[in-house]
PDB file of N, CA, C and O in Angstrom:
ATOM      1  N   LYS A  10       0.924  -0.957   0.120  1.00 71.00           N
ATOM      2  CA  LYS A  10      -0.291   0.147   0.175  1.00 71.00           C
ATOM      3  C   LYS A  10       0.716   1.337  -0.244  1.00 71.00           C
ATOM      4  O   LYS A  10       1.639   0.629   1.120  1.00 71.00           O
ATOM      5  N   LEU A  11       0.900   2.517  -1.079  1.00 78.00           N
ATOM      6  CA  LEU A  11       1.767   3.335  -1.191  1.00 78.00           C
ATOM      7  C   LEU A  11       1.445   4.715  -1.319  1.00 78.00           C
ATOM      8  O   LEU A  11       1.573   5.602  -1.084  1.00 78.00           O
ATOM      9  N   GLY A  12      -0.451   4.459  -0.775  1.00 77.00           N
ATOM     10  CA  GLY A  12      -0.683   5.306  -0.715  1.00 77.00           C
ATOM     11  C   GLY A  12      -0.515   6.712   0.200  1.00 77.00           C
ATOM     12  O   GLY A  12      -0.511   7.933  -0.753  1.00 77.00           O
ATOM     13  N   PHE A  13       0.005   6.897   1.031  1.00 84.00           N
ATOM     14  CA  PHE A  13       0.720   7.905   1.894  1.00 84.00           C
ATOM     15  C   PHE A  13       2.222   8.069   0.993  1.00 84.00           C
ATOM     16  O   PHE A  13       2.383   9.593   1.380  1.00 84.00           O
ATOM     17  N   LEU A  14       2.406   7.878   0.846  1.00 85.00           N
ATOM     18  CA  LEU A  14       3.841   8.364  -0.857  1.00 85.00           C
ATOM     19  C   LEU A  14       2.797   9.235  -1.678  1.00 85.00           C
ATOM     20  O   LEU A  14       3.728  10.011  -2.007  1.00 85.00           O
ATOM     21  N   LYS A  15       2.456   8.997  -1.591  1.00 84.00           N
ATOM     22  CA  LYS A  15       1.219  10.663  -3.377  1.00 84.00           C
ATOM     23  C   LYS A  15       0.659  11.861  -2.108  1.00 84.00           C
ATOM     24  O   LYS A  15       1.125  12.975  -2.632  1.00 84.00           O
ATOM     25  N   GLU A  16       0.313  11.450  -0.764  1.00 87.00           N
ATOM     26  CA  GLU A  16      -0.087  12.494  -0.385  1.00 87.00           C
ATOM     27  C   GLU A  16       1.232  13.181   0.092  1.00 87.00           C
ATOM     28  O   GLU A  16       1.443  14.967   0.177  1.00 87.00           O
ATOM     29  N   HIS A  17       3.000  12.327   0.164  1.00 89.00           N
ATOM     30  CA  HIS A  17       4.092  13.623   0.366  1.00 89.00           C
ATOM     31  C   HIS A  17       4.522  13.566  -2.115  1.00 89.00           C
ATOM     32  O   HIS A  17       5.522  14.147  -1.942  1.00 89.00           O
ATOM     33  N   GLY A  18       3.929  13.424  -2.908  1.00 90.00           N
ATOM     34  CA  GLY A  18       3.812  14.055  -3.607  1.00 90.00           C
ATOM     35  C   GLY A  18       5.386  12.836  -5.073  1.00 90.00           C
ATOM     36  O   GLY A  18       5.361  13.518  -5.796  1.00 90.00           O
ATOM     37  N   PHE A  19       4.608  11.461  -4.123  1.00 93.00           N
ATOM     38  CA  PHE A  19       5.807  10.391  -5.233  1.00 93.00           C
ATOM     39  C   PHE A  19       4.156  10.091  -6.354  1.00 93.00           C
ATOM     40  O   PHE A  19       3.314   9.692  -5.456  1.00 93.00           O
ATOM     41  N   GLU A  20       5.179  10.258  -7.747  1.00 92.00           N
ATOM     42  CA  GLU A  20       4.131   9.584  -8.316  1.00 92.00           C
ATOM     43  C   GLU A  20       4.406   8.478  -9.026  1.00 92.00           C
ATOM     44  O   GLU A  20       4.259   7.607  -8.625  1.00 92.00           O
ATOM     45  N   ILE A  21       2.794   7.816  -8.640  1.00 91.00           N
ATOM     46  CA  ILE A  21       3.279   6.083  -7.618  1.00 91.00           C
ATOM     47  C   ILE A  21       1.725   5.988  -9.594  1.00 91.00           C
ATOM     48  O   ILE A  21       1.036   6.426 -10.792  1.00 91.00           O
ATOM     49  N   ALA A  22       2.762   4.301 -10.377  1.00 85.00           N
ATOM     50  CA  ALA A  22       2.493   3.133 -11.702  1.00 85.00           C
ATOM     51  C   ALA A  22       3.134   1.838 -11.235  1.00 85.00           C
ATOM     52  O   ALA A  22       3.794   1.949 -10.914  1.00 85.00           O
ATOM     53  N   ASP A  23       2.059   1.308 -11.220  1.00 85.00           N
ATOM     54  CA  ASP A  23       1.356  -0.461 -11.237  1.00 85.00           C
ATOM     55  C   ASP A  23       1.923  -0.769  -9.870  1.00 85.00           C
ATOM     56  O   ASP A  23       2.389  -1.367  -9.919  1.00 85.00           O
ATOM     57  N   GLY A  24       1.670   0.393  -8.634  1.00 86.00           N
ATOM     58  CA  GLY A  24       2.043  -0.414  -7.691  1.00 86.00           C
ATOM     59  C   GLY A  24       3.498  -0.128  -6.815  1.00 86.00           C
ATOM     60  O   GLY A  24       3.925  -0.386  -6.173  1.00 86.00           O
ATOM     61  N   SER A  25       4.134   0.995  -7.873  1.00 90.00           N
ATOM     62  CA  SER A  25       5.585   1.758  -7.420  1.00 90.00           C
ATOM     63  C   SER A  25       6.199   2.812  -7.494  1.00 90.00           C
ATOM     64  O   SER A  25       4.528   3.366  -8.366  1.00 90.00           O
ATOM     65  N   ILE A  26       6.566   3.411  -6.810  1.00 93.00           N
ATOM     66  CA  ILE A  26       7.619   5.042  -6.777  1.00 93.00           C
ATOM     67  C   ILE A  26       8.167   5.127  -9.073  1.00 93.00           C
ATOM     68  O   ILE A  26       8.732   4.124  -8.811  1.00 93.00           O
ATOM     69  N   ARG A  27       6.940   6.147  -9.564  1.00 94.00           N
ATOM     70  CA  ARG A  27       7.633   6.198 -10.731  1.00 94.00           C
ATOM     71  C   ARG A  27       9.343   7.082 -10.596  1.00 94.00           C
ATOM     72  O   ARG A  27       9.213   7.885  -9.665  1.00 94.00           O
ATOM     73  N   ALA A  28       9.677   6.742 -11.455  1.00 94.00           N
ATOM     74  CA  ALA A  28      11.160   7.737 -11.366  1.00 94.00           C
ATOM     75  C   ALA A  28      11.623   7.275 -12.723  1.00 94.00           C
ATOM     76  O   ALA A  28      11.614   6.341 -13.745  1.00 94.00           O
ATOM     77  N   ASP A  29      12.665   8.184 -12.993  1.00 95.00           N
ATOM     78  CA  ASP A  29      13.076   7.666 -14.380  1.00 95.00           C
ATOM     79  C   ASP A  29      14.054   6.509 -14.853  1.00 95.00           C
ATOM     80  O   ASP A  29      14.705   5.912 -13.869  1.00 95.00           O
ATOM     81  N   LYS A  30      15.626   7.304 -15.951  1.00 92.00           N
ATOM     82  CA  LYS A  30      16.119   6.463 -16.375  1.00 92.00           C
ATOM     83  C   LYS A  30      17.019   6.984 -15.387  1.00 92.00           C
ATOM     84  O   LYS A  30      18.161   5.679 -14.930  1.00 92.00           O
ATOM     85  N   PHE A  31      17.609   7.573 -14.476  1.00 93.00           N
ATOM     86  CA  PHE A  31      18.600   7.572 -13.561  1.00 93.00           C
ATOM     87  C   PHE A  31      18.370   7.571 -11.660  1.00 93.00           C
ATOM     88  O   PHE A  31      18.705   7.927 -11.049  1.00 93.00           O
ATOM     89  N   MET A  32      17.064   6.487 -12.245  1.00 94.00           N
ATOM     90  CA  MET A  32      16.311   6.457 -10.805  1.00 94.00           C
ATOM     91  C   MET A  32      15.966   7.634  -9.846  1.00 94.00           C
ATOM     92  O   MET A  32      15.095   7.828  -8.390  1.00 94.00           O
ATOM     93  N   ARG A  33      16.464   8.838 -10.760  1.00 95.00           N
ATOM     94  CA  ARG A  33      15.385  10.015  -9.636  1.00 95.00           C
ATOM     95  C   ARG A  33      13.810  10.423 -10.040  1.00 95.00           C
ATOM     96  O   ARG A  33      12.934   9.569 -10.270  1.00 95.00           O
ATOM     97  N   THR A  34      13.171  10.191  -8.472  1.00 95.00           N
ATOM     98  CA  THR A  34      11.346  10.746  -8.126  1.00 95.00           C
ATOM     99  C   THR A  34      10.839  12.149  -8.751  1.00 95.00           C
ATOM    100  O   THR A  34      11.311  12.677  -8.657  1.00 95.00           O
ATOM    101  N   SER A  35       9.859  11.286  -8.308  1.00 94.00           N
ATOM    102  CA  SER A  35       9.232  12.955  -8.763  1.00 94.00           C
ATOM    103  C   SER A  35       9.072  13.940  -8.114  1.00 94.00           C
ATOM    104  O   SER A  35       9.081  15.290  -7.959  1.00 94.00           O
ATOM    105  N   VAL A  36       9.670  13.653  -5.866  1.00 95.00           N
ATOM    106  CA  VAL A  36       9.656  13.960  -5.609  1.00 95.00           C
ATOM    107  C   VAL A  36      11.074  15.166  -5.996  1.00 95.00           C
ATOM    108  O   VAL A  36      12.132  13.409  -5.919  1.00 95.00           O
ATOM    109  N   GLU A  37      11.529  16.285  -5.555  1.00 93.00           N
ATOM    110  CA  GLU A  37      12.566  16.144  -6.049  1.00 93.00           C
ATOM    111  C   GLU A  37      14.457  16.024  -5.484  1.00 93.00           C
ATOM    112  O   GLU A  37      13.736  15.804  -4.020  1.00 93.00           O
ATOM    113  N   ASN A  38      14.937  15.728  -5.437  1.00 92.00           N
ATOM    114  CA  ASN A  38      16.370  14.784  -4.811  1.00 92.00           C
ATOM    115  C   ASN A  38      15.968  13.557  -3.963  1.00 92.00           C
ATOM    116  O   ASN A  38      16.460  13.632  -2.767  1.00 92.00           O
ATOM    117  N   ILE A  39      15.272  12.908  -4.218  1.00 95.00           N
ATOM    118  CA  ILE A  39      14.544  11.503  -4.077  1.00 95.00           C
ATOM    119  C   ILE A  39      14.811  10.449  -4.910  1.00 95.00           C
ATOM    120  O   ILE A  39      13.989  11.297  -6.082  1.00 95.00           O
ATOM    121  N   TYR A  40      15.348   9.420  -4.155  1.00 95.00           N
ATOM    122  CA  TYR A  40      15.685   8.807  -5.575  1.00 95.00           C
ATOM    123  C   TYR A  40      15.202   7.651  -5.559  1.00 95.00           C
ATOM    124  O   TYR A  40      14.870   7.015  -4.082  1.00 95.00           O
ATOM    125  N   ALA A  41      14.427   6.601  -6.077  1.00 93.00           N
ATOM    126  CA  ALA A  41      14.149   5.335  -5.970  1.00 93.00           C
ATOM    127  C   ALA A  41      14.357   3.797  -6.510  1.00 93.00           C
ATOM    128  O   ALA A  41      14.804   3.788  -7.779  1.00 93.00           O
ATOM    129  N   ILE A  42      14.853   3.134  -5.928  1.00 90.00           N
ATOM    130  CA  ILE A  42      16.162   1.728  -6.491  1.00 90.00           C
ATOM    131  C   ILE A  42      15.475   0.953  -5.558  1.00 90.00           C
ATOM    132  O   ILE A  42      14.310   0.660  -5.505  1.00 90.00           O
ATOM    133  N   GLY A  43      15.222  -0.428  -6.178  1.00 85.00           N
ATOM    134  CA  GLY A  43      14.594  -1.488  -6.179  1.00 85.00           C
ATOM    135  C   GLY A  43      13.709  -2.715  -6.351  1.00 85.00           C
ATOM    136  O   GLY A  43      12.777  -1.788  -7.214  1.00 85.00           O
ATOM    137  N   ASP A  44      13.598  -3.011  -5.328  1.00 84.00           N
ATOM    138  CA  ASP A  44      11.591  -3.442  -6.424  1.00 84.00           C
ATOM    139  C   ASP A  44      10.085  -1.648  -5.661  1.00 84.00           C
ATOM    140  O   ASP A  44       9.120  -2.130  -6.463  1.00 84.00           O
ATOM    141  N   ILE A  45      11.528  -2.025  -4.412  1.00 87.00           N
ATOM    142  CA  ILE A  45      10.081   0.161  -5.545  1.00 87.00           C
ATOM    143  C   ILE A  45      10.006   0.999  -5.832  1.00 87.00           C
ATOM    144  O   ILE A  45       8.940   1.322  -6.806  1.00 87.00           O
ATOM    145  N   SER A  46      10.188   0.506  -6.930  1.00 89.00           N
ATOM    146  CA  SER A  46      10.276   1.507  -7.828  1.00 89.00           C
ATOM    147  C   SER A  46      10.150   0.933  -9.308  1.00 89.00           C
ATOM    148  O   SER A  46      10.316  -0.006  -9.645  1.00 89.00           O
ATOM    149  N   ASN A  47       9.683   1.821 -10.385  1.00 88.00           N
ATOM    150  CA  ASN A  47       9.470   1.536 -11.363  1.00 88.00           C
ATOM    151  C   ASN A  47       9.679   2.658 -12.661  1.00 88.00           C
ATOM    152  O   ASN A  47      10.185   3.949 -12.071  1.00 88.00           O
ATOM    153  N   HIS A  48      10.572   2.198 -13.057  1.00 86.00           N
ATOM    154  CA  HIS A  48      11.529   3.200 -14.360  1.00 86.00           C
ATOM    155  C   HIS A  48      11.123   1.925 -15.359  1.00 86.00           C
ATOM    156  O   HIS A  48      11.061   1.586 -15.459  1.00 86.00           O
ATOM    157  N   PRO A  49      11.285   3.143 -17.185  1.00 83.00           N
ATOM    158  CA  PRO A  49      11.551   2.704 -17.807  1.00 83.00           C
ATOM    159  C   PRO A  49      12.890   1.738 -18.401  1.00 83.00           C
ATOM    160  O   PRO A  49      14.411   1.026 -17.525  1.00 83.00           O
ATOM    161  N   GLY A  50      12.192  -0.166 -18.673  1.00 80.00           N
ATOM    162  CA  GLY A  50      13.282  -0.755 -18.402  1.00 80.00           C
ATOM    163  C   GLY A  50      13.184  -1.681 -17.755  1.00 80.00           C
ATOM    164  O   GLY A  50      13.874  -2.747 -17.563  1.00 80.00           O
ATOM    165  N   ARG A  51      12.645  -2.090 -16.982  1.00 82.00           N
ATOM    166  CA  ARG A  51      12.088  -2.498 -15.444  1.00 82.00           C
ATOM    167  C   ARG A  51      12.828  -3.538 -15.810  1.00 82.00           C
ATOM    168  O   ARG A  51      11.272  -4.468 -15.999  1.00 82.00           O
ATOM    169  N   ILE A  52      13.145  -4.854 -15.047  1.00 79.00           N
ATOM    170  CA  ILE A  52      12.495  -5.884 -15.315  1.00 79.00           C
ATOM    171  C   ILE A  52      13.385  -6.027 -13.738  1.00 79.00           C
ATOM    172  O   ILE A  52      13.966  -5.721 -12.784  1.00 79.00           O
ATOM    173  N   LYS A  53      12.027  -7.220 -12.676  1.00 79.00           N
ATOM    174  CA  LYS A  53      11.757  -7.005 -11.556  1.00 79.00           C
ATOM    175  C   LYS A  53      12.626  -8.098 -11.361  1.00 79.00           C
ATOM    176  O   LYS A  53      12.607  -9.701 -11.042  1.00 79.00           O
ATOM    177  N   LEU A  54      14.131  -8.216 -10.641  1.00 79.00           N
ATOM    178  CA  LEU A  54      15.155  -9.404  -9.753  1.00 79.00           C
ATOM    179  C   LEU A  54      15.516  -8.099  -9.494  1.00 79.00           C
ATOM    180  O   LEU A  54      15.465  -6.950  -9.649  1.00 79.00           O
ATOM    181  N   ILE A  55      16.427  -8.808  -8.144  1.00 78.00           N
ATOM    182  CA  ILE A  55      16.419  -8.586  -7.645  1.00 78.00           C
ATOM    183  C   ILE A  55      17.505  -7.943  -8.311  1.00 78.00           C
ATOM    184  O   ILE A  55      18.527  -7.016  -6.980  1.00 78.00           O
ATOM    185  N   SER A  56      18.870  -8.765  -8.856  1.00 79.00           N
ATOM    186  CA  SER A  56      19.782  -8.377  -9.182  1.00 79.00           C
ATOM    187  C   SER A  56      20.173  -7.384  -9.668  1.00 79.00           C
ATOM    188  O   SER A  56      20.672  -5.986  -9.727  1.00 79.00           O
ATOM    189  N   THR A  57      18.331  -6.498 -11.015  1.00 80.00           N
ATOM    190  CA  THR A  57      18.665  -5.468 -11.531  1.00 80.00           C
ATOM    191  C   THR A  57      17.916  -3.948 -10.071  1.00 80.00           C
ATOM    192  O   THR A  57      18.367  -3.447 -10.185  1.00 80.00           O
ATOM    193  N   GLY A  58      17.440  -4.669  -8.947  1.00 80.00           N
ATOM    194  CA  GLY A  58      17.443  -4.147  -7.741  1.00 80.00           C
ATOM    195  C   GLY A  58      18.967  -3.229  -8.347  1.00 80.00           C
ATOM    196  O   GLY A  58      19.317  -2.482  -7.214  1.00 80.00           O
ATOM    197  N   PHE A  59      20.150  -4.423  -6.813  1.00 83.00           N
ATOM    198  CA  PHE A  59      21.329  -4.260  -6.454  1.00 83.00           C
ATOM    199  C   PHE A  59      22.221  -2.536  -7.858  1.00 83.00           C
ATOM    200  O   PHE A  59      22.941  -1.756  -7.236  1.00 83.00           O
ATOM    201  N   GLY A  60      21.581  -3.228  -9.455  1.00 86.00           N
ATOM    202  CA  GLY A  60      22.299  -2.283 -10.438  1.00 86.00           C
ATOM    203  C   GLY A  60      21.931  -0.636 -10.886  1.00 86.00           C
ATOM    204  O   GLY A  60      22.713   0.167 -10.511  1.00 86.00           O
ATOM    205  N   ASN A  61      20.905  -0.934  -9.920  1.00 89.00           N
ATOM    206  CA  ASN A  61      20.279   0.358  -9.691  1.00 89.00           C
ATOM    207  C   ASN A  61      20.512   1.384  -8.784  1.00 89.00           C
ATOM    208  O   ASN A  61      20.854   2.913  -9.060  1.00 89.00           O
ATOM    209  N   VAL A  62      21.135   0.803  -7.599  1.00 91.00           N
ATOM    210  CA  VAL A  62      21.813   1.657  -6.442  1.00 91.00           C
ATOM    211  C   VAL A  62      22.923   2.286  -7.201  1.00 91.00           C
ATOM    212  O   VAL A  62      23.293   3.218  -7.204  1.00 91.00           O
ATOM    213  N   GLN A  63      23.867   1.843  -8.235  1.00 92.00           N
ATOM    214  CA  GLN A  63      24.986   1.894  -9.585  1.00 92.00           C
ATOM    215  C   GLN A  63      24.067   3.762 -10.112  1.00 92.00           C
ATOM    216  O   GLN A  63      25.913   5.002  -9.983  1.00 92.00           O
ATOM    217  N   ILE A  64      23.406   3.587 -10.827  1.00 92.00           N
ATOM    218  CA  ILE A  64      22.677   3.937 -11.484  1.00 92.00           C
ATOM    219  C   ILE A  64      22.316   5.686 -10.266  1.00 92.00           C
ATOM    220  O   ILE A  64      23.485   6.715 -11.192  1.00 92.00           O
ATOM    221  N   ALA A  65      21.395   5.212  -9.798  1.00 94.00           N
ATOM    222  CA  ALA A  65      21.607   6.406  -9.274  1.00 94.00           C
ATOM    223  C   ALA A  65      22.208   7.324  -8.196  1.00 94.00           C
ATOM    224  O   ALA A  65      22.918   8.061  -8.048  1.00 94.00           O
ATOM    225  N   LEU A  66      23.474   6.234  -7.581  1.00 94.00           N
ATOM    226  CA  LEU A  66      24.628   6.978  -7.207  1.00 94.00           C
ATOM    227  C   LEU A  66      25.925   7.542  -8.447  1.00 94.00           C
ATOM    228  O   LEU A  66      26.470   8.878  -9.050  1.00 94.00           O
ATOM    229  N   ASN A  67      26.245   7.463  -9.493  1.00 94.00           N
ATOM    230  CA  ASN A  67      26.729   7.798  -9.965  1.00 94.00           C
ATOM    231  C   ASN A  67      26.061   9.594 -10.451  1.00 94.00           C
ATOM    232  O   ASN A  67      26.790  10.106 -11.064  1.00 94.00           O
ATOM    233  N   HIS A  68      24.454   9.056 -10.929  1.00 94.00           N
ATOM    234  CA  HIS A  68      24.472  10.513 -10.969  1.00 94.00           C
ATOM    235  C   HIS A  68      23.910  11.402 -10.408  1.00 94.00           C
ATOM    236  O   HIS A  68      24.341  12.564 -10.153  1.00 94.00           O
ATOM    237  N   ILE A  69      23.846  10.985  -8.688  1.00 94.00           N
ATOM    238  CA  ILE A  69      24.214  11.839  -7.398  1.00 94.00           C
ATOM    239  C   ILE A  69      25.535  12.818  -8.145  1.00 94.00           C
ATOM    240  O   ILE A  69      26.364  13.879  -7.611  1.00 94.00           O
ATOM    241  N   ALA A  70      27.069  12.209  -8.068  1.00 94.00           N
ATOM    242  CA  ALA A  70      27.998  12.299  -7.388  1.00 94.00           C
ATOM    243  C   ALA A  70      28.600  13.011  -9.228  1.00 94.00           C
ATOM    244  O   ALA A  70      28.719  13.839  -8.978  1.00 94.00           O
ATOM    245  N   SER A  71      27.639  13.192  -9.881  1.00 92.00           N
ATOM    246  CA  SER A  71      27.545  13.405 -11.348  1.00 92.00           C
ATOM    247  C   SER A  71      27.603  14.957 -10.080  1.00 92.00           C
ATOM    248  O   SER A  71      28.161  15.800 -11.079  1.00 92.00           O
ATOM    249  N   LEU A  72      26.253  15.154 -10.075  1.00 91.00           N
ATOM    250  CA  LEU A  72      25.245  15.974  -9.643  1.00 91.00           C
ATOM    251  C   LEU A  72      25.970  17.629  -8.796  1.00 91.00           C
ATOM    252  O   LEU A  72      27.308  18.236  -9.272  1.00 91.00           O
ATOM    253  N   VAL A  73      27.080  17.111  -7.654  1.00 90.00           N
ATOM    254  CA  VAL A  73      27.782  16.545  -7.015  1.00 90.00           C
ATOM    255  C   VAL A  73      29.382  17.885  -7.184  1.00 90.00           C
ATOM    256  O   VAL A  73      29.713  18.372  -6.902  1.00 90.00           O
ATOM    257  N   HIS A  74      30.055  16.855  -8.510  1.00 85.00           N
ATOM    258  CA  HIS A  74      31.040  17.561  -8.601  1.00 85.00           C
ATOM    259  C   HIS A  74      30.589  18.577  -9.254  1.00 85.00           C
ATOM    260  O   HIS A  74      31.713  19.426  -9.379  1.00 85.00           O
ATOM    261  N   GLU A  75      29.998  18.476 -10.025  1.00 80.00           N
ATOM    262  CA  GLU A  75      29.049  19.765 -11.268  1.00 80.00           C
ATOM    263  C   GLU A  75      29.029  21.234  -9.525  1.00 80.00           C
ATOM    264  O   GLU A  75      29.115  22.718 -11.043  1.00 80.00           O
ATOM    265  N   THR A  76      28.297  20.958  -9.218  1.00 76.00           N
ATOM    266  CA  THR A  76      27.445  22.525  -8.299  1.00 76.00           C
ATOM    267  C   THR A  76      29.401  23.105  -6.994  1.00 76.00           C
ATOM    268  O   THR A  76      28.933  23.485  -7.137  1.00 76.00           O
ATOM    269  N   SER A  77      30.212  22.130  -7.276  1.00 69.00           N
ATOM    270  CA  SER A  77      31.175  22.386  -6.910  1.00 69.00           C
ATOM    271  C   SER A  77      32.433  22.593  -7.172  1.00 69.00           C
ATOM    272  O   SER A  77      33.776  23.330  -6.334  1.00 69.00           O
ATOM    273  N   GLU A  78      31.729  22.949  -8.481  1.00 64.00           N
ATOM    274  CA  GLU A  78      32.913  23.462  -9.620  1.00 64.00           C
ATOM    275  C   GLU A  78      33.017  25.101  -9.446  1.00 64.00           C
ATOM    276  O   GLU A  78      32.282  25.597  -8.855  1.00 64.00           O
TER     277      GLU A  78
END
């Protein structure tokens, strides 16, 4: 049950939090990874959930590096 997430501005699709290809949600600076996320090309396997972490962290690191210059 994800109804409480809608109250906080998360977009829900197919019972999961909608994310983009960088795992960003509809709420600024919040990412969704693993089983809770639903993004383009999502394959519901635990191993792909682990891969979501690297995608999100790589994107966050590029933003942090960009703003620190």
